[in-house]
Short mmCIF file of C-alpha atoms and ligand atoms in Angstrom, two decimals:
data_model
loop_
_atom_site.label_atom_id
_atom_site.label_comp_id
_atom_site.label_asym_id
_atom_site.label_seq_id
_atom_site.Cartn_x
_atom_site.Cartn_y
_atom_site.Cartn_z
CA MET A 2 2.30 27.07 -80.40
CA ALA A 3 3.84 28.51 -83.56
CA ARG A 4 6.29 31.32 -82.78
CA LYS A 5 8.62 33.67 -84.61
CA VAL A 6 12.26 32.92 -83.74
CA LEU A 7 15.17 35.28 -84.38
CA VAL A 8 18.55 33.58 -84.86
CA MET A 9 21.87 35.38 -84.61
CA GLY A 10 24.27 34.33 -87.39
CA GLU A 11 27.94 34.61 -86.53
CA VAL A 12 30.50 35.70 -89.09
CA ARG A 13 34.21 35.10 -88.86
CA ASP A 14 36.69 35.90 -91.63
CA SER A 15 33.81 36.71 -93.98
CA SER A 16 32.22 33.26 -93.52
CA LEU A 17 29.37 32.04 -91.38
CA ARG A 18 30.46 29.97 -88.39
CA ASN A 19 28.94 26.50 -88.20
CA VAL A 20 27.17 27.33 -84.95
CA SER A 21 24.92 29.68 -86.97
CA PHE A 22 23.48 26.68 -88.83
CA GLU A 23 23.13 24.70 -85.61
CA ALA A 24 21.25 27.66 -84.09
CA ILE A 25 18.85 27.59 -87.05
CA ALA A 26 18.20 23.89 -86.45
CA ALA A 27 17.41 24.71 -82.79
CA ALA A 28 15.21 27.60 -83.88
CA LYS A 29 13.20 25.27 -86.15
CA VAL A 30 12.32 23.15 -83.11
CA MET A 31 11.46 26.25 -81.05
CA ALA A 32 9.37 27.79 -83.86
CA GLU A 33 6.94 24.82 -83.84
CA GLY A 34 5.95 25.60 -87.41
CA GLY A 35 6.39 29.36 -87.04
CA GLU A 36 8.89 31.58 -88.82
CA VAL A 37 12.68 31.39 -88.41
CA VAL A 38 14.33 34.73 -89.11
CA GLY A 39 18.12 34.90 -89.45
CA LEU A 40 19.97 38.01 -88.30
CA LEU A 41 23.36 39.14 -89.58
CA VAL A 42 25.17 42.08 -88.04
CA GLY A 43 28.41 43.49 -89.46
CA GLU A 44 29.88 45.77 -92.06
CA SER A 45 29.10 43.87 -95.26
CA VAL A 46 27.34 40.65 -94.47
CA ALA A 47 24.31 40.65 -96.76
CA SER A 48 25.92 38.23 -99.23
CA LEU A 49 25.89 35.56 -96.50
CA GLY A 50 22.13 35.79 -96.00
CA SER A 51 21.28 33.23 -98.67
CA GLU A 52 23.42 30.60 -96.91
CA LEU A 53 21.40 31.00 -93.70
CA ILE A 54 18.28 30.40 -95.79
CA GLN A 55 19.82 27.30 -97.38
CA TYR A 56 20.30 25.93 -93.86
CA GLY A 57 16.66 26.50 -92.93
CA ALA A 58 15.99 30.20 -92.16
CA ASP A 59 12.79 31.48 -93.79
CA ARG A 60 14.20 34.97 -94.30
CA VAL A 61 17.15 37.06 -93.16
CA ILE A 62 17.55 40.59 -91.83
CA THR A 63 20.89 42.35 -92.00
CA VAL A 64 22.10 45.35 -90.02
CA GLU A 65 25.18 46.80 -91.70
CA ASP A 66 27.35 49.65 -90.52
CA ALA A 67 31.09 50.39 -90.56
CA LEU A 68 30.85 50.68 -86.76
CA LEU A 69 29.75 47.03 -86.66
CA ALA A 70 32.76 45.74 -88.63
CA THR A 71 34.17 44.23 -85.43
CA TYR A 72 32.14 43.02 -82.48
CA THR A 73 31.40 45.35 -79.59
CA SER A 74 28.67 44.58 -77.08
CA ASP A 75 27.45 48.18 -77.31
CA GLY A 76 27.12 48.20 -81.10
CA TYR A 77 25.72 44.70 -81.51
CA SER A 78 23.17 45.11 -78.74
CA GLN A 79 21.88 48.28 -80.40
CA ALA A 80 21.53 46.36 -83.68
CA VAL A 81 19.75 43.36 -82.11
CA LEU A 82 17.42 45.53 -80.00
CA ALA A 83 16.40 47.54 -83.08
CA VAL A 84 15.54 44.31 -84.92
CA MET A 85 13.66 43.03 -81.87
CA GLU A 86 11.57 46.18 -81.84
CA GLU A 87 10.81 45.88 -85.56
CA GLU A 88 10.08 42.14 -85.59
CA SER A 89 8.78 41.36 -82.07
CA PRO A 90 10.00 37.74 -82.11
CA GLU A 91 8.83 35.37 -79.40
CA ALA A 92 12.17 33.57 -79.20
CA LEU A 93 15.85 34.32 -79.68
CA VAL A 94 18.76 31.91 -80.34
CA PHE A 95 22.47 32.66 -80.11
CA GLY A 96 25.51 30.39 -80.24
CA HIS A 97 27.15 29.80 -76.85
CA THR A 98 30.33 31.36 -78.21
CA ALA A 99 32.49 34.25 -77.01
CA LEU A 100 30.08 36.59 -78.82
CA GLY A 101 26.92 34.87 -77.58
CA LYS A 102 28.20 34.63 -74.01
CA ASP A 103 28.98 38.35 -73.97
CA LEU A 104 25.93 39.65 -75.77
CA SER A 105 23.09 37.45 -74.56
CA PRO A 106 23.15 38.32 -70.82
CA ARG A 107 23.38 41.99 -71.69
CA LEU A 108 20.35 41.72 -73.99
CA ALA A 109 18.42 39.59 -71.51
CA SER A 110 18.96 42.26 -68.90
CA LYS A 111 17.92 45.07 -71.26
CA LEU A 112 14.85 43.09 -72.33
CA ASP A 113 14.10 42.22 -68.71
CA THR A 114 13.84 38.54 -69.54
CA GLY A 115 15.44 35.25 -68.56
CA LEU A 116 18.10 33.36 -70.48
CA ILE A 117 18.75 29.62 -70.80
CA SER A 118 22.43 29.43 -71.62
CA ASP A 119 24.66 26.64 -72.91
CA VAL A 120 21.85 24.42 -74.21
CA THR A 121 23.11 21.06 -75.49
CA SER A 122 19.78 19.65 -76.71
CA LEU A 123 16.13 20.57 -77.02
CA GLU A 124 12.91 18.79 -77.84
CA GLU A 125 9.17 19.26 -77.88
CA ALA A 126 7.61 17.29 -75.02
CA GLY A 127 4.19 17.52 -73.43
CA GLY A 128 3.36 20.81 -75.14
CA ASN A 129 6.62 22.47 -74.05
CA ILE A 130 10.01 23.03 -75.59
CA VAL A 131 12.35 21.35 -73.12
CA PHE A 132 15.94 22.60 -73.05
CA THR A 133 18.77 20.50 -71.61
CA ARG A 134 21.93 22.14 -70.28
CA PRO A 135 24.90 20.86 -68.27
CA ILE A 136 25.41 21.99 -64.68
CA TYR A 137 28.14 21.41 -62.07
CA SER A 138 30.85 21.44 -64.75
CA GLY A 139 29.08 18.82 -66.84
CA LYS A 140 28.53 16.31 -64.03
CA ALA A 141 24.74 16.65 -64.26
CA PHE A 142 22.15 17.97 -66.69
CA GLU A 143 19.09 20.04 -65.95
CA LYS A 144 15.97 20.41 -68.07
CA LYS A 145 14.25 23.77 -68.38
CA ILE A 146 11.11 25.14 -69.94
CA VAL A 147 10.00 28.72 -70.47
CA THR A 148 6.55 29.27 -69.02
CA ASP A 149 6.05 32.92 -69.88
CA GLY A 150 7.58 35.67 -72.01
CA LEU A 151 10.52 35.60 -74.40
CA MET A 152 12.26 32.26 -75.00
CA PHE A 153 15.94 33.23 -75.08
CA VAL A 154 18.65 30.58 -75.39
CA THR A 155 22.29 30.10 -76.32
CA ILE A 156 23.29 26.74 -77.78
CA ARG A 157 26.62 25.05 -77.26
CA PRO A 158 28.51 24.51 -80.56
CA ASN A 159 28.71 20.94 -81.91
CA ASN A 160 25.64 19.65 -80.05
CA VAL A 161 22.51 20.44 -82.04
CA PRO A 162 23.08 19.03 -85.55
CA ALA A 163 22.60 21.53 -88.37
CA LEU A 164 19.99 20.71 -91.00
CA GLU A 165 21.10 19.47 -94.40
CA LYS A 166 22.00 22.39 -96.70
CA ASP A 167 19.40 22.87 -99.42
CA ALA A 168 20.94 24.90 -102.23
CA ALA A 169 17.53 25.31 -103.90
CA ARG A 170 15.95 27.00 -100.87
CA THR A 171 15.24 30.70 -101.32
CA GLY A 172 13.97 33.51 -99.09
CA ASP A 173 14.04 37.23 -98.60
CA VAL A 174 17.21 39.00 -97.39
CA SER A 175 16.35 42.52 -96.27
CA SER A 176 18.32 45.21 -94.48
CA LEU A 177 17.34 47.31 -91.52
CA SER A 178 18.99 50.68 -91.10
CA VAL A 179 19.99 51.31 -87.49
CA ALA A 180 21.76 54.48 -86.29
CA ILE A 181 24.59 53.03 -84.19
CA LYS A 182 25.62 55.65 -81.70
CA ASP A 183 27.42 56.40 -78.42
CA LEU A 184 29.78 53.44 -78.63
CA ARG A 185 31.91 53.34 -75.52
CA THR A 186 34.35 50.91 -77.12
CA ILE A 187 35.93 51.30 -80.53
CA VAL A 188 38.00 48.36 -81.83
CA ARG A 189 40.98 49.89 -83.64
CA ASP A 190 42.73 46.69 -84.61
CA VAL A 191 42.38 42.94 -84.18
CA ILE A 192 45.68 41.14 -83.60
CA ARG A 193 45.35 37.45 -84.20
CA LYS A 194 47.02 34.75 -82.19
CA ALA A 195 49.27 32.66 -84.38
CA THR A 196 46.82 29.75 -84.55
CA GLN A 197 46.01 28.36 -87.96
CA GLY A 198 43.77 25.71 -89.41
CA VAL A 199 40.66 24.32 -87.77
CA ASP A 200 38.85 26.51 -85.20
CA LEU A 201 39.23 24.76 -81.83
CA SER A 202 35.73 25.71 -80.61
CA GLU A 203 34.06 24.03 -83.58
CA ALA A 204 36.53 21.20 -84.27
CA LYS A 205 35.11 17.69 -84.65
CA VAL A 206 38.48 16.22 -83.62
CA VAL A 207 40.65 17.69 -80.85
CA ILE A 208 44.15 16.52 -79.93
CA ALA A 209 44.94 18.01 -76.54
CA GLY A 210 48.32 18.15 -74.86
CA GLY A 211 49.11 18.49 -71.18
CA ARG A 212 52.19 18.99 -69.05
CA GLY A 213 53.30 15.55 -70.26
CA VAL A 214 54.06 17.16 -73.63
CA LYS A 215 57.03 18.76 -71.82
CA SER A 216 57.82 21.68 -74.18
CA GLU A 217 56.54 23.85 -77.01
CA ASP A 218 58.24 21.47 -79.45
CA GLY A 219 56.43 18.57 -77.77
CA PHE A 220 53.21 19.85 -79.36
CA LYS A 221 54.56 19.18 -82.88
CA PRO A 222 53.61 15.46 -82.99
CA LEU A 223 50.13 16.45 -81.72
CA GLN A 224 49.76 19.00 -84.53
CA GLU A 225 50.81 16.33 -87.06
CA LEU A 226 48.15 13.96 -85.74
CA ALA A 227 45.58 16.78 -85.81
CA ASP A 228 46.51 17.55 -89.43
CA VAL A 229 45.97 13.93 -90.49
CA LEU A 230 42.57 13.82 -88.74
CA GLY A 231 41.48 17.32 -89.85
CA GLY A 232 41.33 18.39 -86.22
CA ALA A 233 42.59 21.13 -83.93
CA VAL A 234 45.13 21.16 -81.11
CA GLY A 235 44.07 22.10 -77.59
CA ALA A 236 45.74 22.02 -74.19
CA SER A 237 45.35 21.63 -70.47
CA ARG A 238 45.99 24.57 -68.22
CA GLY A 239 49.07 22.74 -67.00
CA ALA A 240 50.56 23.03 -70.50
CA CYS A 241 49.50 26.69 -70.81
CA ASP A 242 50.89 27.59 -67.37
CA ALA A 243 54.17 25.93 -68.34
CA GLU A 244 54.22 28.21 -71.43
CA TYR A 245 54.25 25.27 -73.85
CA CYS A 246 51.36 26.90 -75.71
CA ASP A 247 49.03 29.88 -75.74
CA TYR A 248 46.14 30.24 -73.28
CA SER A 249 43.74 30.45 -76.23
CA LEU A 250 44.17 26.65 -76.46
CA GLN A 251 43.15 26.00 -72.85
CA ILE A 252 40.27 23.57 -72.37
CA GLY A 253 38.40 23.28 -69.09
CA GLN A 254 36.51 25.08 -66.42
CA THR A 255 38.38 28.32 -67.01
CA GLY A 256 39.04 27.65 -70.70
CA LYS A 257 37.02 26.43 -73.64
CA VAL A 258 34.21 23.91 -73.22
CA LEU A 259 34.15 21.54 -76.17
CA THR A 260 32.06 18.64 -77.41
CA PRO A 261 34.00 17.18 -80.34
CA ASP A 262 33.29 13.78 -81.88
CA LEU A 263 36.79 12.65 -80.89
CA TYR A 264 39.01 13.99 -78.08
CA ILE A 265 42.53 12.61 -77.73
CA ALA A 266 44.13 13.64 -74.44
CA CYS A 267 47.93 13.29 -74.50
CA GLY A 268 49.90 13.60 -71.25
CA ILE A 269 46.93 15.08 -69.37
CA SER A 270 46.24 13.79 -65.84
CA GLY A 271 42.49 14.49 -65.95
CA ALA A 272 42.00 17.07 -63.20
CA ILE A 273 38.35 17.86 -62.51
CA GLN A 274 38.81 21.38 -63.94
CA HIS A 275 40.06 19.89 -67.21
CA LEU A 276 37.25 17.33 -67.40
CA ALA A 277 34.76 20.21 -67.12
CA GLY A 278 35.79 21.28 -70.62
CA MET A 279 35.83 17.95 -72.45
CA SER A 280 34.03 15.15 -70.59
CA ASN A 281 30.98 15.41 -72.85
CA SER A 282 33.05 14.66 -75.96
CA LYS A 283 31.50 11.82 -77.93
CA VAL A 284 34.60 9.57 -77.89
CA ILE A 285 37.54 10.16 -75.55
CA VAL A 286 40.96 8.57 -76.05
CA ALA A 287 43.59 9.04 -73.34
CA ILE A 288 47.33 8.49 -73.76
CA ASN A 289 49.23 8.59 -70.47
CA LYS A 290 52.26 6.90 -68.95
CA ASP A 291 50.51 6.54 -65.61
CA PRO A 292 47.90 3.73 -65.60
CA GLU A 293 46.30 5.34 -62.51
CA ALA A 294 45.77 8.73 -64.20
CA ASN A 295 42.29 10.11 -63.60
CA ILE A 296 41.77 10.77 -67.32
CA PHE A 297 41.30 7.01 -67.87
CA LYS A 298 38.11 7.18 -65.77
CA VAL A 299 36.37 9.23 -68.46
CA ALA A 300 38.14 7.68 -71.46
CA ASP A 301 36.39 5.31 -73.87
CA TYR A 302 39.80 4.05 -75.02
CA GLY A 303 42.97 4.25 -72.95
CA ILE A 304 46.57 3.78 -74.08
CA VAL A 305 49.12 3.43 -71.28
CA GLY A 306 52.37 4.58 -72.83
CA ASP A 307 54.75 7.37 -73.72
CA LEU A 308 52.92 9.88 -75.88
CA PHE A 309 56.13 10.55 -77.86
CA GLU A 310 56.02 6.93 -79.04
CA VAL A 311 52.26 6.46 -79.31
CA VAL A 312 51.26 9.69 -81.09
CA PRO A 313 53.72 9.37 -84.04
CA MET A 314 52.71 5.70 -84.39
CA LEU A 315 49.04 6.68 -84.58
CA THR A 316 49.83 9.39 -87.13
CA GLU A 317 51.76 6.98 -89.36
CA GLU A 318 49.02 4.32 -89.22
CA LEU A 319 46.31 6.87 -89.96
CA LYS A 320 48.32 8.21 -92.89
CA LYS A 321 48.43 4.67 -94.32
CA LEU A 322 44.66 4.38 -93.99
CA LYS A 323 44.21 7.62 -95.91
CA VAL A 324 46.36 6.55 -98.89
P1 FAD B 423 49.59 17.23 -64.79
O1 FAD B 423 48.53 17.10 -63.79
O2 FAD B 423 50.96 17.53 -64.34
O3 FAD B 423 49.59 15.87 -65.65
C1 FAD B 423 50.54 15.54 -66.59
C2 FAD B 423 50.26 14.10 -67.02
O4 FAD B 423 51.13 13.77 -68.07
C3 FAD B 423 50.49 13.08 -65.91
O5 FAD B 423 49.29 12.32 -65.75
C4 FAD B 423 51.61 12.21 -66.42
O6 FAD B 423 51.46 10.85 -66.07
C5 FAD B 423 51.50 12.40 -67.90
N1 FAD B 423 52.75 12.24 -68.65
C6 FAD B 423 53.97 12.78 -68.39
N2 FAD B 423 54.85 12.45 -69.35
C7 FAD B 423 54.17 11.70 -70.25
C8 FAD B 423 54.54 11.07 -71.48
N3 FAD B 423 55.78 11.17 -72.00
N4 FAD B 423 53.60 10.35 -72.14
C9 FAD B 423 52.32 10.22 -71.64
N5 FAD B 423 51.93 10.80 -70.48
C10 FAD B 423 52.84 11.54 -69.81
N6 FAD B 423 43.10 22.86 -65.82
C11 FAD B 423 42.69 22.73 -67.09
O7 FAD B 423 43.19 21.89 -67.85
N7 FAD B 423 41.70 23.56 -67.55
C12 FAD B 423 41.11 24.50 -66.80
O8 FAD B 423 40.23 25.23 -67.29
C13 FAD B 423 41.52 24.64 -65.44
N8 FAD B 423 40.94 25.55 -64.64
C14 FAD B 423 41.31 25.60 -63.32
C15 FAD B 423 40.65 26.47 -62.47
C16 FAD B 423 41.00 26.51 -61.12
C17 FAD B 423 40.27 27.45 -60.21
C18 FAD B 423 42.04 25.68 -60.64
C19 FAD B 423 42.44 25.71 -59.20
C20 FAD B 423 42.70 24.83 -61.49
C21 FAD B 423 42.36 24.79 -62.84
N9 FAD B 423 43.01 23.91 -63.73
C22 FAD B 423 42.56 23.79 -65.00
C23 FAD B 423 44.25 23.20 -63.34
C24 FAD B 423 44.04 21.73 -63.00
O9 FAD B 423 43.70 21.61 -61.63
C25 FAD B 423 45.33 20.92 -63.26
O10 FAD B 423 46.39 21.49 -62.53
C26 FAD B 423 45.74 20.86 -64.71
O11 FAD B 423 44.65 20.46 -65.52
C27 FAD B 423 46.87 19.84 -64.88
O12 FAD B 423 47.32 19.85 -66.18
P2 FAD B 423 47.96 18.54 -66.80
O13 FAD B 423 47.02 17.39 -66.71
O14 FAD B 423 48.49 18.92 -68.14
O15 FAD B 423 49.25 18.34 -65.87
#
């Protein structure tokens, strides 16, 4: 059944986040030949519309307002609901990001509809779109279909591959004027954590450090390895609790849930709460002094050794390969 699908594009630092393109790829499957409409909400986002089209959207709607310059659930939900009223889509796709996780349940409740969150794959099967999502902290997967009403999903970053960018693809980018009002939250300022480089949530390579890293300085060799591999540094809660790094780096049940192509766990024991955030990574490498460490049970490759010897060695060898 062909359907119209509305896809929320996410903008950070004036650029579209990769998950926006992955959401379009998911929307293409859900549309079953119908129309994929991109949505951009912000202060001045219209110039990014053409990129959504190049990644597969048929057209794009923008809602621009100075009050939407930074995300608030109040403001963004007003914008999305206004577009929903105008367009009456049959399906809605968001990234399973901080924004998507905050906004989608609120919208689902306002629209009096269900929500399939944290989708890692989807396919057409037997006349249905079947969505797969992890449950029990990634230890099992469930498959869901929508039998009636709005199809509303969030997709986990790094799981549904984006379509190839087609620079020749064109489509309409139009704006919808929405009177944003009665905001209960006003963001006065955004103070960034001092993290630089690759965004951890979307990184293809993650080098994660645990309590075995022993100090803030102990993260330096991990950052060097991440730089060589074009990856990002993450951490266990053990490392965050010990104040070796910021909580924004925490991976796990109460931190970020990631699915990179390569996850290198350094000095991490592999507690169940940590595995909940990384066990679905495509390739897992564990470096640990303790051959009995639980992390080796989920690792594809294990190195029993001192991370302060192994990590610099890896970095040097990888540098040679790059020359
Ligand atoms: P440890 O368990 O202390 O492991 C350190 C490891 O480093 C050891 O295996 C040791 O052999 C190794 N090591 C030491 N020195 C070296 C060296 N020089 N070279 C190589 N290896 C070395 N944890 C998370 O990570 N994420 C979460 O989201 C999370 N949520 C939680 C939620 C709840 C409700 C609870 C109760 C706990 C949660 N935890 C979470 C905590 C979790 O249970 C563990 O305590 C934590 O993951 C341990 O961190 P760690 O592996 O860094 O430290």
